[in-house]
Coordinates of C-alpha atoms in Angstrom, one line a residue:
M549 CA -104.8 -4.1 32.6
P550 CA -104.9 -6.1 29.4
A551 CA -101.5 -6.9 27.9
E552 CA -102.5 -5.0 24.7
D553 CA -102.8 -1.6 26.5
S554 CA -100.2 1.0 25.5
A555 CA -99.0 1.6 29.0
T556 CA -96.7 -1.2 30.1
P557 CA -97.7 -2.4 33.6
S558 CA -95.0 -2.9 36.2
S559 CA -94.0 -6.3 37.4
T560 CA -95.8 -5.8 40.7
A561 CA -99.0 -4.8 38.9
I562 CA -98.8 -7.9 36.7
T563 CA -98.3 -10.1 39.8
R564 CA -101.4 -8.5 41.4
Q565 CA -103.4 -9.3 38.3
I566 CA -102.2 -12.9 38.2
V567 CA -102.8 -13.4 41.9
S568 CA -106.3 -11.9 41.7
I569 CA -107.2 -14.5 39.0
V570 CA -105.4 -17.6 40.4
S571 CA -107.2 -16.9 43.7
F572 CA -110.1 -18.8 42.1
T573 CA -107.8 -21.8 41.7
F574 CA -106.9 -21.5 45.4
L575 CA -110.6 -21.4 46.2
G576 CA -111.3 -24.4 44.0
F577 CA -108.5 -26.5 45.4
L578 CA -109.3 -25.5 48.9
C579 CA -112.7 -27.2 48.2
I580 CA -110.9 -30.2 46.8
G581 CA -108.7 -30.4 49.8
I582 CA -111.4 -30.2 52.5
P583 CA -112.9 -33.7 51.8
I584 CA -109.6 -35.5 50.8
A585 CA -108.6 -36.6 54.3
V586 CA -112.2 -37.2 55.6
V587 CA -113.9 -39.1 52.9
P588 CA -111.9 -42.4 53.1
G589 CA -112.4 -42.6 56.8
Y590 CA -116.2 -41.9 56.4
V591 CA -116.6 -44.6 53.8
H592 CA -114.5 -47.2 55.7
E593 CA -115.5 -46.5 59.3
Q594 CA -119.0 -45.0 59.2
L595 CA -120.4 -46.7 56.1
G596 CA -118.5 -50.0 56.7
F597 CA -117.0 -50.6 53.3
G598 CA -113.5 -52.0 52.7
T599 CA -110.3 -50.1 52.2
V600 CA -110.4 -50.6 48.4
I601 CA -113.8 -48.9 48.2
A602 CA -112.5 -46.2 50.5
G603 CA -109.5 -45.6 48.2
L604 CA -111.8 -45.6 45.2
T605 CA -113.7 -42.6 46.5
I606 CA -110.4 -40.6 46.2
G607 CA -109.1 -42.2 43.0
V608 CA -112.4 -41.6 41.1
Q609 CA -111.9 -37.9 41.5
Y610 CA -108.4 -38.0 39.8
L611 CA -109.7 -40.3 37.1
S612 CA -112.6 -37.9 36.4
T613 CA -110.1 -35.0 36.1
L614 CA -108.0 -37.0 33.7
L615 CA -110.9 -38.0 31.5
S616 CA -112.4 -34.5 31.5
R617 CA -109.2 -32.7 30.3
P618 CA -110.2 -32.5 26.6
T619 CA -113.7 -31.2 27.5
A620 CA -112.3 -28.7 29.9
G621 CA -109.9 -27.2 27.3
R622 CA -112.7 -27.0 24.7
I623 CA -115.0 -25.2 27.1
A624 CA -112.3 -22.6 28.0
D625 CA -111.5 -22.0 24.3
S626 CA -115.0 -21.8 22.9
L627 CA -117.1 -20.3 25.7
G628 CA -114.5 -18.1 27.4
T629 CA -112.2 -18.6 30.3
K630 CA -114.2 -16.6 32.9
K631 CA -117.4 -18.3 31.9
A632 CA -115.7 -21.7 32.1
T633 CA -114.4 -20.8 35.6
V634 CA -118.0 -19.9 36.6
Y635 CA -119.2 -23.3 35.4
G636 CA -116.4 -24.9 37.5
L637 CA -117.4 -23.1 40.6
A638 CA -121.1 -23.9 40.1
G639 CA -120.0 -27.6 39.8
I640 CA -118.3 -27.4 43.1
V641 CA -121.6 -26.0 44.7
A642 CA -123.4 -29.0 43.2
S643 CA -120.7 -31.4 44.5
G644 CA -121.0 -29.9 47.9
L645 CA -124.8 -30.4 47.9
L646 CA -124.4 -34.0 46.9
T647 CA -121.7 -34.5 49.6
L648 CA -124.1 -33.0 52.2
L649 CA -126.9 -35.3 51.0
A650 CA -124.6 -38.4 51.1
T651 CA -123.4 -37.7 54.7
S652 CA -127.0 -37.3 55.8
L653 CA -127.9 -40.8 54.5
Q654 CA -125.4 -42.7 56.7
S655 CA -128.2 -45.1 57.7
L656 CA -128.4 -46.2 54.1
P657 CA -124.7 -47.1 53.3
L658 CA -125.0 -48.1 49.7
L659 CA -127.1 -45.1 48.7
S660 CA -124.8 -42.8 50.6
L661 CA -121.8 -44.3 48.8
I662 CA -123.4 -43.9 45.4
I663 CA -124.2 -40.3 46.0
L664 CA -120.8 -39.6 47.4
L665 CA -119.1 -41.2 44.4
A666 CA -121.2 -38.9 42.1
A667 CA -120.1 -35.9 44.2
R668 CA -116.4 -37.0 43.8
V669 CA -116.8 -37.4 40.0
L670 CA -118.3 -34.0 39.7
L671 CA -115.6 -32.5 41.9
G672 CA -113.0 -34.1 39.7
V673 CA -114.5 -32.7 36.5
T674 CA -114.7 -29.2 38.0
Q675 CA -111.0 -29.5 39.1
G676 CA -110.0 -29.9 35.5
V677 CA -112.3 -27.1 34.3
V678 CA -111.1 -24.6 36.9
G679 CA -107.5 -25.5 36.6
V680 CA -107.3 -25.1 32.9
S681 CA -109.6 -22.1 32.6
V682 CA -107.9 -20.0 35.3
I683 CA -104.4 -20.5 33.7
S684 CA -105.8 -19.6 30.2
W685 CA -107.7 -16.6 31.7
G686 CA -104.5 -15.3 33.4
I687 CA -102.4 -15.7 30.2
G688 CA -105.1 -13.9 28.2
Q689 CA -105.2 -11.1 30.8
V690 CA -101.5 -10.4 31.2
G691 CA -100.1 -11.7 27.9
G692 CA -98.4 -14.7 26.6
E693 CA -94.9 -13.4 27.6
H694 CA -96.0 -14.0 31.2
T695 CA -97.1 -17.6 30.7
A696 CA -94.5 -19.0 33.1
R697 CA -95.5 -16.7 35.9
V698 CA -99.2 -17.5 35.5
I699 CA -98.5 -21.3 35.6
S700 CA -96.2 -20.8 38.5
W701 CA -98.6 -18.8 40.6
N702 CA -101.5 -21.1 39.7
G703 CA -99.4 -24.0 41.0
I704 CA -98.7 -22.2 44.2
A705 CA -102.5 -21.5 44.6
A706 CA -103.4 -25.2 43.9
Y707 CA -100.8 -26.7 46.3
G708 CA -101.6 -24.1 48.9
G709 CA -105.4 -24.7 48.6
I710 CA -105.0 -28.5 49.2
A711 CA -102.4 -28.0 51.9
I712 CA -104.8 -25.8 53.9
G713 CA -108.0 -27.6 52.9
A714 CA -107.0 -31.1 54.1
P715 CA -106.3 -30.3 57.8
L716 CA -109.2 -27.7 57.7
G717 CA -111.6 -30.5 56.6
V718 CA -110.5 -32.8 59.4
L719 CA -110.8 -30.0 62.0
M720 CA -114.3 -29.0 60.8
V721 CA -115.6 -32.5 60.8
D722 CA -114.2 -33.2 64.3
S723 CA -115.6 -30.0 65.7
L724 CA -118.9 -29.6 63.8
G725 CA -119.8 -32.9 62.3
L726 CA -119.9 -34.4 58.8
W727 CA -122.5 -31.9 57.6
S728 CA -119.9 -29.2 57.6
M729 CA -117.9 -30.8 54.8
G730 CA -120.5 -30.4 52.1
S731 CA -121.7 -27.1 53.5
A732 CA -118.2 -25.7 53.3
L733 CA -117.9 -26.6 49.7
M734 CA -121.1 -24.9 48.8
L735 CA -120.3 -21.8 50.8
L736 CA -116.8 -21.3 49.5
A737 CA -117.8 -21.9 45.8
A738 CA -120.8 -19.6 46.2
L739 CA -118.4 -16.9 47.5
G740 CA -116.2 -17.5 44.5
L741 CA -119.2 -17.0 42.2
L742 CA -120.0 -13.7 44.0
F743 CA -116.5 -12.3 43.7
I744 CA -115.9 -13.4 40.1
R745 CA -118.7 -11.1 38.9
R746 CA -116.4 -8.1 39.4
K747 CA -113.5 -9.6 37.4
P748 CA -112.9 -8.6 33.8
S749 CA -113.1 -11.3 31.2
V750 CA -111.0 -11.7 28.1
P751 CA -112.6 -12.1 24.7
V752 CA -112.9 -15.5 23.1
L753 CA -110.3 -15.6 20.3
A754 CA -111.7 -16.2 16.9
G755 CA -110.1 -18.6 14.5
E756 CA -109.6 -22.3 13.8
R757 CA -109.3 -24.6 16.8
L758 CA -107.1 -27.6 16.6
P759 CA -108.6 -31.0 17.3
F760 CA -107.6 -32.3 20.7
R761 CA -105.8 -35.2 19.1
S762 CA -103.6 -32.8 17.2
V763 CA -103.0 -30.7 20.3
L764 CA -102.1 -33.9 22.3
W765 CA -99.6 -34.8 19.6
H766 CA -97.9 -31.4 19.9
M767 CA -97.8 -31.7 23.6
L768 CA -96.5 -35.3 23.6
P769 CA -92.7 -34.7 24.0
Y770 CA -93.0 -31.9 26.5
G771 CA -95.7 -33.7 28.5
T772 CA -93.5 -36.8 28.5
G773 CA -90.7 -34.8 30.1
L774 CA -93.1 -33.5 32.7
A775 CA -94.4 -37.0 33.5
L776 CA -90.8 -38.4 33.8
A777 CA -90.0 -35.6 36.4
S778 CA -93.4 -35.8 38.2
I779 CA -93.3 -39.5 39.0
G780 CA -90.8 -38.6 41.7
Y781 CA -93.5 -36.5 43.4
G782 CA -96.0 -39.2 43.1
T783 CA -93.5 -41.7 44.6
L784 CA -92.7 -39.5 47.5
T785 CA -96.3 -38.7 48.5
T786 CA -97.5 -42.3 48.1
F787 CA -94.6 -44.2 49.7
V788 CA -92.7 -41.9 52.1
T789 CA -94.6 -43.2 55.1
L790 CA -93.9 -46.8 54.3
Y791 CA -90.3 -46.0 53.4
Y792 CA -89.7 -44.4 56.8
S793 CA -91.4 -47.3 58.5
S794 CA -89.2 -49.8 56.6
R795 CA -86.1 -48.0 57.9
G796 CA -87.4 -47.8 61.5
W797 CA -87.7 -44.0 61.3
S798 CA -90.4 -41.6 62.5
G799 CA -91.4 -38.2 61.2
A800 CA -92.3 -39.1 57.6
A801 CA -94.8 -36.1 57.5
Y802 CA -91.8 -33.7 57.9
C803 CA -90.5 -35.1 54.6
L804 CA -93.6 -34.0 52.8
T805 CA -93.6 -30.7 54.6
A806 CA -90.0 -30.1 53.5
F807 CA -90.9 -31.0 49.9
G808 CA -93.8 -28.6 49.9
I809 CA -92.0 -25.7 51.5
A810 CA -89.1 -26.0 49.0
F811 CA -91.5 -26.3 46.1
I812 CA -93.3 -23.1 46.9
A813 CA -90.2 -21.2 47.9
A814 CA -88.5 -22.0 44.6
R815 CA -91.5 -20.8 42.7
L816 CA -91.6 -17.6 44.7
L817 CA -87.9 -16.9 44.5
F818 CA -87.2 -17.9 40.9
I819 CA -90.5 -17.2 39.2
N820 CA -88.8 -15.0 36.6
A821 CA -86.0 -17.4 35.8
I822 CA -87.8 -19.0 32.9
K823 CA -88.3 -15.6 31.2
H824 CA -84.6 -14.8 31.6
H825 CA -83.0 -18.1 30.9
G826 CA -85.5 -20.0 28.8
G827 CA -87.8 -22.9 29.5
F828 CA -85.5 -25.7 28.5
N829 CA -82.5 -24.4 30.5
V830 CA -84.6 -24.0 33.7
A831 CA -86.3 -27.4 33.2
I832 CA -82.9 -29.2 32.7
S833 CA -81.3 -27.5 35.7
C834 CA -84.3 -28.3 37.9
M835 CA -84.6 -31.9 36.9
V836 CA -80.9 -32.4 37.7
I837 CA -81.5 -31.0 41.2
E838 CA -84.5 -33.2 41.6
T839 CA -82.5 -36.3 40.5
V840 CA -79.9 -35.5 43.2
G841 CA -82.6 -35.2 45.8
L842 CA -84.1 -38.5 44.8
L843 CA -80.7 -40.2 44.9
L844 CA -80.2 -38.8 48.4
L845 CA -83.5 -40.3 49.5
W846 CA -82.3 -43.7 48.0
L847 CA -79.0 -43.6 49.9
A848 CA -80.1 -41.7 53.0
P849 CA -78.4 -43.2 56.1
S850 CA -80.7 -41.1 58.5
P851 CA -83.9 -39.1 58.5
T852 CA -81.8 -35.9 58.2
F853 CA -80.4 -36.9 54.8
A854 CA -83.9 -38.0 53.7
L855 CA -85.2 -34.6 54.7
L856 CA -82.5 -33.0 52.6
G857 CA -83.3 -35.2 49.7
A858 CA -87.0 -34.3 49.9
T859 CA -86.1 -30.6 50.0
L860 CA -83.9 -30.9 46.9
A861 CA -86.6 -32.9 45.1
G862 CA -89.3 -30.3 45.9
F863 CA -87.0 -27.4 44.9
G864 CA -86.1 -29.2 41.7
L865 CA -89.6 -30.2 40.6
S866 CA -91.1 -26.8 41.3
L867 CA -90.3 -25.1 38.0
V868 CA -90.4 -28.1 35.7
Y869 CA -94.1 -27.7 35.0
P870 CA -94.1 -24.1 34.0
A871 CA -90.7 -24.3 32.2
L872 CA -91.7 -27.1 29.9
G873 CA -95.2 -25.6 29.7
V874 CA -93.9 -22.4 28.2
E875 CA -92.0 -24.3 25.5
A876 CA -95.1 -26.5 24.8
I877 CA -97.7 -23.7 24.6
E878 CA -95.6 -21.8 22.1
R879 CA -96.2 -24.7 19.6
I880 CA -99.9 -24.2 19.4
P881 CA -102.1 -21.3 18.3
A882 CA -103.7 -19.1 21.0
T883 CA -107.1 -20.1 19.8
S884 CA -106.4 -23.6 21.2
R885 CA -104.5 -22.5 24.3
G886 CA -107.1 -24.1 26.7
A887 CA -106.9 -27.4 24.8
G888 CA -103.1 -27.2 25.0
L889 CA -103.1 -26.6 28.7
S890 CA -105.5 -29.5 29.2
A891 CA -103.4 -31.9 27.1
Y892 CA -100.2 -30.8 28.9
G893 CA -101.8 -31.3 32.4
L894 CA -103.0 -34.7 31.4
F895 CA -99.4 -36.0 31.5
F896 CA -99.1 -34.8 35.1
D897 CA -102.3 -36.6 36.0
L898 CA -100.9 -39.8 34.3
A899 CA -97.6 -39.5 36.2
L900 CA -99.4 -39.4 39.5
G901 CA -101.6 -42.2 38.5
M902 CA -98.7 -44.4 37.4
A903 CA -96.5 -43.7 40.3
G904 CA -98.5 -45.9 42.8
P905 CA -98.7 -49.2 40.9
L906 CA -95.3 -48.8 39.1
M907 CA -93.3 -48.0 42.3
G908 CA -95.3 -50.4 44.3
A909 CA -94.1 -53.2 42.0
V910 CA -90.5 -51.9 42.3
A911 CA -90.8 -51.9 46.1
L912 CA -92.2 -55.4 46.2
G913 CA -89.2 -56.7 44.2
Y914 CA -86.3 -54.6 45.5
G915 CA -87.4 -52.8 48.7
Y916 CA -88.6 -49.3 49.4
P917 CA -85.3 -47.4 49.0
S918 CA -85.1 -48.6 45.4
I919 CA -88.2 -46.7 44.4
F920 CA -86.3 -43.4 44.8
F921 CA -83.5 -44.8 42.7
S922 CA -86.0 -45.7 40.0
A923 CA -87.6 -42.3 40.2
A924 CA -84.2 -40.7 39.9
L925 CA -83.5 -42.7 36.7
L926 CA -86.8 -41.5 35.2
A927 CA -86.0 -37.9 36.1
L928 CA -82.6 -38.3 34.5
A929 CA -84.4 -39.6 31.4
G930 CA -86.4 -36.3 31.5
V931 CA -83.1 -34.4 31.5
L932 CA -81.9 -36.2 28.4
L933 CA -85.3 -35.7 26.6
S934 CA -85.2 -32.0 27.4
L935 CA -81.6 -31.7 26.2
W936 CA -82.7 -33.3 22.9
L937 CA -85.8 -31.0 22.6
A938 CA -83.6 -28.0 23.3
R939 CA -81.1 -29.0 20.6
A940 CA -84.0 -29.7 18.1
K941 CA -85.4 -26.2 18.8
H942 CA -82.2 -24.6 17.7

């Protein structure tokens, strides 16, 4: 039911609407997850290229997402959010076809690699288009007052899709062969295109659209706060295995599991906190919790304390994105909502991209535990920035 209807929908009905729309994010990120753990091994072991090239096949996707953010927002704002989602799903079908072609040309390593890189670039672009379009579609469907809930549920769908897709991709390739990877992408995205036909669209809003540079300027302080908090996530996912190894511990994967469970649980349990307490209050509280978790990881005398630290970090980070996002999106007109979401998401991409080289340099100079102390200081800087923004608002 559109938000403008006279009958006010119940909270459960709104949640159902949101979930029905963000299910396309889940589908899209399931397709992103399926190749993520398979492609580097294929490039290194089957095609015979080095580890740098193998890593490039994953990194090029994130770079493509980052660079395509402005275009993704413009497509969603000007062509409509449902149509933009359709384009994204169609792009995943094409990426699956290229992936299937690449894996069938294993006897021609260079050609296989080139086609595979093209598939990864296309998948990265579609990731940006689907992610932005679905959030904007959901907000348009249930109303701006439910922005935080839409962003929260969309995040759950994205993380859930990758969490399921990564092991599923490994299982499929081990059981069926490499051909199953590209085929799965085509099949899942095609199913999405079939189901999306029944979904109601929201009208394209008429009016002036801000240039992306102007939107980016509006998003800068809020996106900076998001980036400061998100570097802790990039640090944990990139270096937790090496951190555990440096301490002589085993079970690093459980640390990531604890982070993920706490992240999703917090979004499910406190999804309405932003509406009741305000975006800045929630963001500040969450970043404080995240800072404590990162400090625990820094000082952890045993894996148990590290596990607790990862849990607190995941719980704390969970609502930062939607909390600051609500405050950010309020600053721009609805006609440029897609551009705003793209610009805001760009800071999250930057944080994940910066975490590796930045914390790698810290670890080289001061050891692996120090990376979590550094991430905690950055999260604390995010707290101070959010306090300043909240005071400036009032």
